[in-house]
Coordinates of C-alpha atoms in Angstrom, one line a residue:
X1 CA 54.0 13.7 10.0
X2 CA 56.9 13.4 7.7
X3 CA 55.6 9.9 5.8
X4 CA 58.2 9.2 3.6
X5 CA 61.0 9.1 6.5
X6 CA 58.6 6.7 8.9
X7 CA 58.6 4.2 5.5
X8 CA 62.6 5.0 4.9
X9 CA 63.0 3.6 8.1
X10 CA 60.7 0.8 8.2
X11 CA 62.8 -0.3 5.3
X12 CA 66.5 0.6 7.2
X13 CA 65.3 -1.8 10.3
X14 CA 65.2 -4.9 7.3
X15 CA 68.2 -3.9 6.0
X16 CA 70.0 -3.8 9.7
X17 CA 68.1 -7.2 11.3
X18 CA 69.9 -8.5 7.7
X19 CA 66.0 -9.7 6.5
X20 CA 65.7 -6.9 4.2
X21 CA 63.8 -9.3 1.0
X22 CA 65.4 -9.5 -2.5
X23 CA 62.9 -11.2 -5.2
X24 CA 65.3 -12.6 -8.0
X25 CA 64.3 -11.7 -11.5
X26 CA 64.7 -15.1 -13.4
X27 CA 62.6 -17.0 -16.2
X28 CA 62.4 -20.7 -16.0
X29 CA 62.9 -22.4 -19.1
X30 CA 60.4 -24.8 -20.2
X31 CA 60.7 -28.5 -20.6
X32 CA 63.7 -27.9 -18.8
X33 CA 63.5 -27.1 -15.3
X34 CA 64.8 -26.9 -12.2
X35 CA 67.1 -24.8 -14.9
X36 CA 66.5 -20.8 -15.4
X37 CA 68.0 -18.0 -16.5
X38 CA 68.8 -14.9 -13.9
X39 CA 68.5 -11.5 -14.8
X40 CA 70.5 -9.8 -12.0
X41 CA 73.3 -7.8 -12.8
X42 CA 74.5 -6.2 -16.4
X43 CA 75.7 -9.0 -18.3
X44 CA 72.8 -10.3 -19.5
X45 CA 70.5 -13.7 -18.1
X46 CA 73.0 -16.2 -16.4
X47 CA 72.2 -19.8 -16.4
X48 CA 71.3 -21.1 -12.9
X49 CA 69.6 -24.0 -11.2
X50 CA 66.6 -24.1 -8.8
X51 CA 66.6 -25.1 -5.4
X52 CA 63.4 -23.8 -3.6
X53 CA 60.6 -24.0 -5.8
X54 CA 57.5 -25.3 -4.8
X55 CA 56.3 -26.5 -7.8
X56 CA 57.3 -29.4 -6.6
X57 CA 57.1 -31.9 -9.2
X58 CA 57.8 -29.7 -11.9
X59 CA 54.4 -30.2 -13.2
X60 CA 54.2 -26.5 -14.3
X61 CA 56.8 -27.8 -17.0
X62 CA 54.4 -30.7 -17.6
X63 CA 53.4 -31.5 -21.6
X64 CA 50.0 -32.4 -20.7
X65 CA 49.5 -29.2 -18.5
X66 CA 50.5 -26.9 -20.9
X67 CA 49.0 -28.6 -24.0
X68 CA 45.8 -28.2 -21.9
X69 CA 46.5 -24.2 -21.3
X70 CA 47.2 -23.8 -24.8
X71 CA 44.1 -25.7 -26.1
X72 CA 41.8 -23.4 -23.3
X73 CA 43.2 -20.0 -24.4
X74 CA 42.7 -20.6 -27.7
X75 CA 39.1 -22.4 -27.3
X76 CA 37.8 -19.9 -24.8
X77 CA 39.9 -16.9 -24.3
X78 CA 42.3 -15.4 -21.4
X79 CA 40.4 -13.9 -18.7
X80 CA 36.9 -15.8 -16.7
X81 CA 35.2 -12.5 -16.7
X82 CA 34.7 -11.6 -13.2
X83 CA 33.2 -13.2 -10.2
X84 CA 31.3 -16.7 -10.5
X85 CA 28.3 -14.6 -9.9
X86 CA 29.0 -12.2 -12.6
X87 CA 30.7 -13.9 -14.7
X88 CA 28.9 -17.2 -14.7
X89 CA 30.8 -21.0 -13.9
X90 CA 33.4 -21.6 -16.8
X91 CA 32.6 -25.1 -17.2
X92 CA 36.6 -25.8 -16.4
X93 CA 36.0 -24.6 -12.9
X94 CA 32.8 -26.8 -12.6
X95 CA 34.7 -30.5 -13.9
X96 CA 38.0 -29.2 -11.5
X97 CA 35.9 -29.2 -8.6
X98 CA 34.4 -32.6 -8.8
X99 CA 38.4 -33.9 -9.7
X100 CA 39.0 -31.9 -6.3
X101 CA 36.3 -33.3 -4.1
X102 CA 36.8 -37.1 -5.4
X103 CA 40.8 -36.7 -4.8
X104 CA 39.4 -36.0 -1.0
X105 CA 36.5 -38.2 -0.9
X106 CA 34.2 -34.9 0.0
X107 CA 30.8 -33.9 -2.0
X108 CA 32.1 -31.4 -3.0
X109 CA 35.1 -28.5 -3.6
X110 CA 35.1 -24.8 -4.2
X111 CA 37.8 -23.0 -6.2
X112 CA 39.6 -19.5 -4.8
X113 CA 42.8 -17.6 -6.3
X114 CA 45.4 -18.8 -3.9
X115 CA 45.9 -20.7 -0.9
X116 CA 46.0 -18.0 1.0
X117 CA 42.6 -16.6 0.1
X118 CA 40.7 -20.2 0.8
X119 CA 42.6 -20.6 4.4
X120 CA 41.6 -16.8 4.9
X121 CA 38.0 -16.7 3.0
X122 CA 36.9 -20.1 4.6
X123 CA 38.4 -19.6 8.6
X124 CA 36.9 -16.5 8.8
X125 CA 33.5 -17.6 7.6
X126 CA 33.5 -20.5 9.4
X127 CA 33.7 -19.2 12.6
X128 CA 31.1 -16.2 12.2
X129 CA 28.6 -18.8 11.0
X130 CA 29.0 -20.3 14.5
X131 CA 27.7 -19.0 17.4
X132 CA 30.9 -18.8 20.1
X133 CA 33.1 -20.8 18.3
X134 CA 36.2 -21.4 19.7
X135 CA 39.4 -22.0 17.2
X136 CA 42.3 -24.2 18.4
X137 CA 45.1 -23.0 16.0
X138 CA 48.6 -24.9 16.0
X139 CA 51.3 -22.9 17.1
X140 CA 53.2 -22.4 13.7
X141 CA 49.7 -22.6 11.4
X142 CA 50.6 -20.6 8.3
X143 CA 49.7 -16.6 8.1
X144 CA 47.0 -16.9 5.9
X145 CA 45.5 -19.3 8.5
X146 CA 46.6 -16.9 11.3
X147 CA 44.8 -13.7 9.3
X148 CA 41.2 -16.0 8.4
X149 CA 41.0 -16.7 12.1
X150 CA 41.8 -13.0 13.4
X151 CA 39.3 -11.6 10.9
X152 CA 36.7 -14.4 12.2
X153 CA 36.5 -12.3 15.4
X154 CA 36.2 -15.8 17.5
X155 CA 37.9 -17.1 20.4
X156 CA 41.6 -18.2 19.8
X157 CA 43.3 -20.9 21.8
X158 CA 46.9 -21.5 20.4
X159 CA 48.1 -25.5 21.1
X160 CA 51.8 -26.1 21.3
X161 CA 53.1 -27.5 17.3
X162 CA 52.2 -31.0 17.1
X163 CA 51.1 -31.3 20.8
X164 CA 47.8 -33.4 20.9
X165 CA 48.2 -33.6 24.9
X166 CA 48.2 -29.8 25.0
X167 CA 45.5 -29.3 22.4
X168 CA 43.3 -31.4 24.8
X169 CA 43.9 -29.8 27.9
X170 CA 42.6 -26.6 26.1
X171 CA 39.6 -28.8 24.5
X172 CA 38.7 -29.4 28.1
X173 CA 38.9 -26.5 29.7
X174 CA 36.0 -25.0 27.4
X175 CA 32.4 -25.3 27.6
X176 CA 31.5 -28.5 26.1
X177 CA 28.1 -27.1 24.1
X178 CA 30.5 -24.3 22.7
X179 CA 31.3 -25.2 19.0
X180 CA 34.8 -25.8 18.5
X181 CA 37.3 -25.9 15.6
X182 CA 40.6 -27.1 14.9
X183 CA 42.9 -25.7 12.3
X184 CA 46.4 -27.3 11.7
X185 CA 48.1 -28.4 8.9
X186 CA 49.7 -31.6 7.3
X187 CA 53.2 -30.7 6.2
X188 CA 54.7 -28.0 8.2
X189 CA 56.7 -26.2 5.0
X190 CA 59.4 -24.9 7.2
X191 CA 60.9 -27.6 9.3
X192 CA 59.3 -30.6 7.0
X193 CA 57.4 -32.1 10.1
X194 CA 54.2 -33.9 9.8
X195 CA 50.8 -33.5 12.1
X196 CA 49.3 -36.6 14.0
X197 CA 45.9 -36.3 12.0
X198 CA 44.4 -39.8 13.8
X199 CA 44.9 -38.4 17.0
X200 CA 43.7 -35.2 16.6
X201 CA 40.6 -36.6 14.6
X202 CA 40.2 -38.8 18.4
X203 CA 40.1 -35.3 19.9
X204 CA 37.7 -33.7 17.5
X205 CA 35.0 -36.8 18.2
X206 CA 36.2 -36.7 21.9
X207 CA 35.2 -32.9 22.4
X208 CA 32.1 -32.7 19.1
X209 CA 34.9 -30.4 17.4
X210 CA 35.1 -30.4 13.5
X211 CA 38.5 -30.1 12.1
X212 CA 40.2 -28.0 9.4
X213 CA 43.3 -29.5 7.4
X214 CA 45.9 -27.2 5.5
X215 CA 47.2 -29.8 2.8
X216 CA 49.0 -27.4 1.1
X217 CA 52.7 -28.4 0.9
X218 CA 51.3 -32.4 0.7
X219 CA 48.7 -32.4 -1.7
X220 CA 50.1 -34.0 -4.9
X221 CA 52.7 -35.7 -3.4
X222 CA 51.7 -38.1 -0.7
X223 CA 48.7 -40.7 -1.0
X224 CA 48.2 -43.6 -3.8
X225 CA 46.4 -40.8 -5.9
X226 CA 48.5 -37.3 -4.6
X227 CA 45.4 -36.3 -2.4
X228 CA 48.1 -36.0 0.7
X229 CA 48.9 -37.3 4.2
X230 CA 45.4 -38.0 4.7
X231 CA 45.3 -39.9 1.6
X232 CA 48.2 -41.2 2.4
X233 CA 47.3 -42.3 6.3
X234 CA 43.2 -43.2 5.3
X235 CA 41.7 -40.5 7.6
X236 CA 40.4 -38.0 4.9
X237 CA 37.0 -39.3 5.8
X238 CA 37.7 -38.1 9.6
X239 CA 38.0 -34.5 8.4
X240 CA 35.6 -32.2 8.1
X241 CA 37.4 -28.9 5.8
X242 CA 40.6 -30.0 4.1
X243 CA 42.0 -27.2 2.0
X244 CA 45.0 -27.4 -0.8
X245 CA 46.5 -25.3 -3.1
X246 CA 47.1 -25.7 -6.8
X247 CA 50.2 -23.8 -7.2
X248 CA 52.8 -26.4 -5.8
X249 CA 52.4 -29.6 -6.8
X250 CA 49.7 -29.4 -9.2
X251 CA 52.2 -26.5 -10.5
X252 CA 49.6 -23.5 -11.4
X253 CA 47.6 -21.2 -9.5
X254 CA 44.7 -21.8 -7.3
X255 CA 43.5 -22.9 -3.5
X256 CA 40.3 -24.8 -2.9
X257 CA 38.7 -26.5 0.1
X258 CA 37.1 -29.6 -0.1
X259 CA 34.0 -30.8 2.5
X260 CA 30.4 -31.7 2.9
X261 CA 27.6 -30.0 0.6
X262 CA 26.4 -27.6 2.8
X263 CA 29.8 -26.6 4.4
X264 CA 30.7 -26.1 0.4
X265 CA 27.6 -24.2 -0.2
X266 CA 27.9 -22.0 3.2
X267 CA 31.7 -20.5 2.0
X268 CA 30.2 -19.8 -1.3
X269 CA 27.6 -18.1 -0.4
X270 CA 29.0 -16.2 2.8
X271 CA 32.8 -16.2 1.8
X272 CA 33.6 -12.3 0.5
X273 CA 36.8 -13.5 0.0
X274 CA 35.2 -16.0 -3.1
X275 CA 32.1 -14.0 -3.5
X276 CA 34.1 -10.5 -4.4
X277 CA 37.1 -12.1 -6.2
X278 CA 37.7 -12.5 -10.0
X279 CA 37.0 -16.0 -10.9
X280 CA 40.3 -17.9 -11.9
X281 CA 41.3 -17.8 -15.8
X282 CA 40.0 -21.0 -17.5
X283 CA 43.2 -21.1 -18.9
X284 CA 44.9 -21.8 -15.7
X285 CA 41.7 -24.2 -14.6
X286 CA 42.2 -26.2 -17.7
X287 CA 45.9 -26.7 -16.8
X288 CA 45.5 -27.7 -13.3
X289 CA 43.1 -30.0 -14.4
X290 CA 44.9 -31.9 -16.6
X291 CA 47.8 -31.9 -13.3
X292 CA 45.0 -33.2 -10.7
X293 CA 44.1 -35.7 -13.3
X294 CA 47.6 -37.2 -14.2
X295 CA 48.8 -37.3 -10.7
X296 CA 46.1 -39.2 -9.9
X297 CA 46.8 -41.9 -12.0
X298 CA 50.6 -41.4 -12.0
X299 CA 53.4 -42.1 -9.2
X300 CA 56.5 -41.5 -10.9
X301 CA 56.8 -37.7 -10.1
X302 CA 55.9 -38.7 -6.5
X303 CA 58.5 -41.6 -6.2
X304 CA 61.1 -39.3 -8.2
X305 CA 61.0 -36.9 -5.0
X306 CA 61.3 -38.9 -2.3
X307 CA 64.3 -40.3 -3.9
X308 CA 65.7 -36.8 -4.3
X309 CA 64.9 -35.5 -1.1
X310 CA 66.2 -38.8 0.5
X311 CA 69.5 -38.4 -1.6
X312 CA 69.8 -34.7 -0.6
X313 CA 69.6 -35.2 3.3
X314 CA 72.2 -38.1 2.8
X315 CA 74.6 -35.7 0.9
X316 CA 74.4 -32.9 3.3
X317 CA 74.6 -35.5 6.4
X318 CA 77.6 -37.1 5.4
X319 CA 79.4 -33.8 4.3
X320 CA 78.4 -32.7 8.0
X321 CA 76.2 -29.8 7.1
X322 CA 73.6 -28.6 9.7
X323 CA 70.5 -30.7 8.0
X324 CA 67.3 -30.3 10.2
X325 CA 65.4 -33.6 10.7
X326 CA 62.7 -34.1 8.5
X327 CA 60.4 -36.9 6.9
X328 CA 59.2 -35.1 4.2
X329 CA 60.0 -33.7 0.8
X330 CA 60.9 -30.5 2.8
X331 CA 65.1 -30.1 3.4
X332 CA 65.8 -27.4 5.4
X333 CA 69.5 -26.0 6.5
X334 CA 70.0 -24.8 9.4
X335 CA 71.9 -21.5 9.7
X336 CA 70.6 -19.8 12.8
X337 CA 71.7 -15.7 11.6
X338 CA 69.4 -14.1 8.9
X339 CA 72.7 -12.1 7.7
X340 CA 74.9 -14.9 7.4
X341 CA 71.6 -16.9 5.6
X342 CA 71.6 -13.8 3.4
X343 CA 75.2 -14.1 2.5
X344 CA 75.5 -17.5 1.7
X345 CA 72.4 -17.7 -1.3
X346 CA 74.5 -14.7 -2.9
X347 CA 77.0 -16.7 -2.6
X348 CA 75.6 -19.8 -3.9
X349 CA 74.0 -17.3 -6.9
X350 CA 76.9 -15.7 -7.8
X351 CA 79.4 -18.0 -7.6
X352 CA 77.8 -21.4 -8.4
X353 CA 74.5 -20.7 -10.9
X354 CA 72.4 -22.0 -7.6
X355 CA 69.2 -20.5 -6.3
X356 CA 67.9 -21.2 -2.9
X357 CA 66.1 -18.1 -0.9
X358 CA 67.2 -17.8 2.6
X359 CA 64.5 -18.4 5.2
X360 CA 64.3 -15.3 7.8
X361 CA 61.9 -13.8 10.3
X362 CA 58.6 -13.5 10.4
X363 CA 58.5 -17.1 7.9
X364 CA 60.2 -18.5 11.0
X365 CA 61.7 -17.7 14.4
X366 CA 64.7 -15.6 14.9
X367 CA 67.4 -17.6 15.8
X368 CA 66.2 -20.1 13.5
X369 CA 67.3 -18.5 9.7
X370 CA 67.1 -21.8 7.3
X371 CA 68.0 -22.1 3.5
X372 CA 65.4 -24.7 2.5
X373 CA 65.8 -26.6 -0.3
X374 CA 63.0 -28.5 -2.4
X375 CA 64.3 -31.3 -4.2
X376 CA 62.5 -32.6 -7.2
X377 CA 62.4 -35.2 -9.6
X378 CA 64.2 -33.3 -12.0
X379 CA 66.9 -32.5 -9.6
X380 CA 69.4 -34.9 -10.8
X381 CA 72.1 -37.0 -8.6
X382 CA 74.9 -34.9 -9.8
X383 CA 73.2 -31.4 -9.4
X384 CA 73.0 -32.5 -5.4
X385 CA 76.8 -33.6 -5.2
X386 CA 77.5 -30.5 -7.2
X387 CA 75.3 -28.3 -4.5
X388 CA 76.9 -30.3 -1.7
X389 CA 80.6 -29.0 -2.2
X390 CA 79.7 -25.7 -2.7
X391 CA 77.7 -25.6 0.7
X392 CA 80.9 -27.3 2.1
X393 CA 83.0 -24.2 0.6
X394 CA 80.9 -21.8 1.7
X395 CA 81.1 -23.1 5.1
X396 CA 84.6 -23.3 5.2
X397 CA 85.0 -19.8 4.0
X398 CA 83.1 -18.0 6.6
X399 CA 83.7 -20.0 9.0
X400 CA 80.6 -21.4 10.3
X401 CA 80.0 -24.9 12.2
X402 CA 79.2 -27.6 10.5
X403 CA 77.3 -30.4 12.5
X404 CA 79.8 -33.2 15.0

């Protein structure tokens, strides 16, 4: 077996579908964001602006959230050192999780390193805990959802995205004393669409299924207190598991899941995913804390967004660019060729200072190659006209269709 050519072309099938991945080497520049410098090419950093970040609200760039860092490193140190169960409950992670589980209205919250690893740790735990369980997964569920529910080794029913009428032709086709679980999210990241949470809460008591919520891309920014669109629509109550990251809005590092006592205690002491994982840095802990806590009291980043997300979909409506429908934060443009996707952020980068990463296959269907853009509430009026005409150039130039 000749390994290195199998992995040269692995690597020449990216390059030739036109999704081969380019991570940008840039350094944002604090207190000022969405601006950052780019280190790409030989000239040195070049000034550019921010278009797809999901820190959100730019509370990363907060003064109270890095005031907090600063104070925790030099009060306790960098690292947590090790697991919870080696290392012992730094008393940050123990007064974040109560701020967690009262944002949710839960008794309690458990901490993990990403998103990723509480959708995984807690999906896959979940369902070997239950005897049978059958998991009813919406059709376009994130991959860390996708990989907790493989690894579970249950039973996997897929409902069409967003169908509840679908979801309960499956509920009913299965053995009514099976346990059952539905995973789904809140804020689908790619197309900016929102699940209908009441209605699948109706199936879950209908069919004695509990229910899993992936908040991630709404915690922080919907709700009267940022803890999402069940905040937001009153049904947190309804849910069993909701799980949310604290690297997007809350603009750190971080997942957590947020349920009943035992369900919390159950993941912590069956998850391997928490049990076998290095403990997040207080440092980080303290600064999330201090984000959880201000957006809690505070509406202004939240109102700043939907203003700029509204302002953004206007702009790129009337200059008849390809915007895709979306009630959310989330603006995605539709190009529809992951080459020509490709093309147009170098464009954008090289020519105009503007970063926006293009949007290919597997992150979404082929066919369907977005840039998606992430407004904020430091994305001023004039950096959105300024965007605008350069995405009308750039249309213009290669000749692509703009919408009737």
């Amino acid at each position: 077996m000749d390994y290195q050519r199998v992995f040269a072309q692995a690597i020449d099938r990216l390059h030739e579908e036109g999704r081969y991945r380019v991570f940008i080497d840039i350094l944002r520049n604090k207190g000022t964001f969405p601006n950052a410098r780019c280190f790409a090419g030989h000239n040195g950093p070049k000034p550019i602006t921010v278009w797809c970040s999901n820190d959100y609200l730019a509370m990363g760039q907060h003064p109270k959230v890095i005031a907090a860092m600063e104070e925790a490193l030099h009060d306790v140190g960098a690292g947590s050192g090790g697991t919870r169960n080696i290392g012992g409950n730094t008393h940050y992670h123990v007064d974040l999780e109560a701020e967690l589980a009262d944002l949710h209205g839960k008794e309690g919250a458990l901490l993990f390193t990403s998103g990723y690893v509480s959708n995984e740790a807690t999906l896959s735990t979940l369902a070997r805990i239950l005897p049978g369980c059958i998991i009813f997964s919406d059709a376009l569920n994130h991959a860390s959802m996708i990989a907790g529910i493989r690894s579970s080794g249950a039973e996997k029913r897929v409902f069409r995205h967003n169908d509840v009428a679908h979801l309960e032709e499956l509920l009913a086709a299965e053995d009514p004393e099976l346990p059952k679980l539905i995973a789904f999210e809140s804020v689908y990241s790619m197309d900016g669409d929102v699940a209908p949470i009441a209605e699948i809460c109706d199936l879950a008591d209908k069919y004695n299924a509990i229910t899993y919520l992936d908040e991630v891309h709404a915690v922080g920014m919907y709700g009267p207190r940022g803890g999402g669109i069940s905040d937001r629509e009153q049904v947190a109550d309804r849910l069993t598991i909701i799980e949310g990251t604290l690297g997007k809005a809350f603009g750190v590092m971080g997942g957590y899941i947020a349920a009943d006592r035992n369900i919390i205690d159950v993941i912590r002491s069956y998850a391997p995913g928490f049990i076998f994982t290095t403990s997040l840095s207080p440092v980080l802990v303290a600064g999330v804390l201090a984000s959880v806590r201000h957006l809690k009291a505070s509406c202004v980043e939240r109102d700043g967004q939907q203003a700029a997300a509204a302002l953004l979909k206007q702009l790129f409506a009337d200059a008849g660019l390809p915007v895709m429908q979306s009630t959310t934060h989330i603006v995605p443009l539709m190009v529809g060729d992951p080459a020509k996707a490709k093309k147009i952020s170098d464009i954008l980068l090289a020519e105009y200072g503007v970063y926006v990463q293009p949007i290919n296959y597997p992150t979404v269907p082929r066919g369907t190659e977005r840039l998606r853009f992430t407004p904020g509430p430091s994305h001023t009026a004039e950096m959105m006209r300024d965007l605008t005409q350069a995405l009308v150039e750039i249309w213009d130039r290669l000749e692509m269709r703009k919408a009737a």
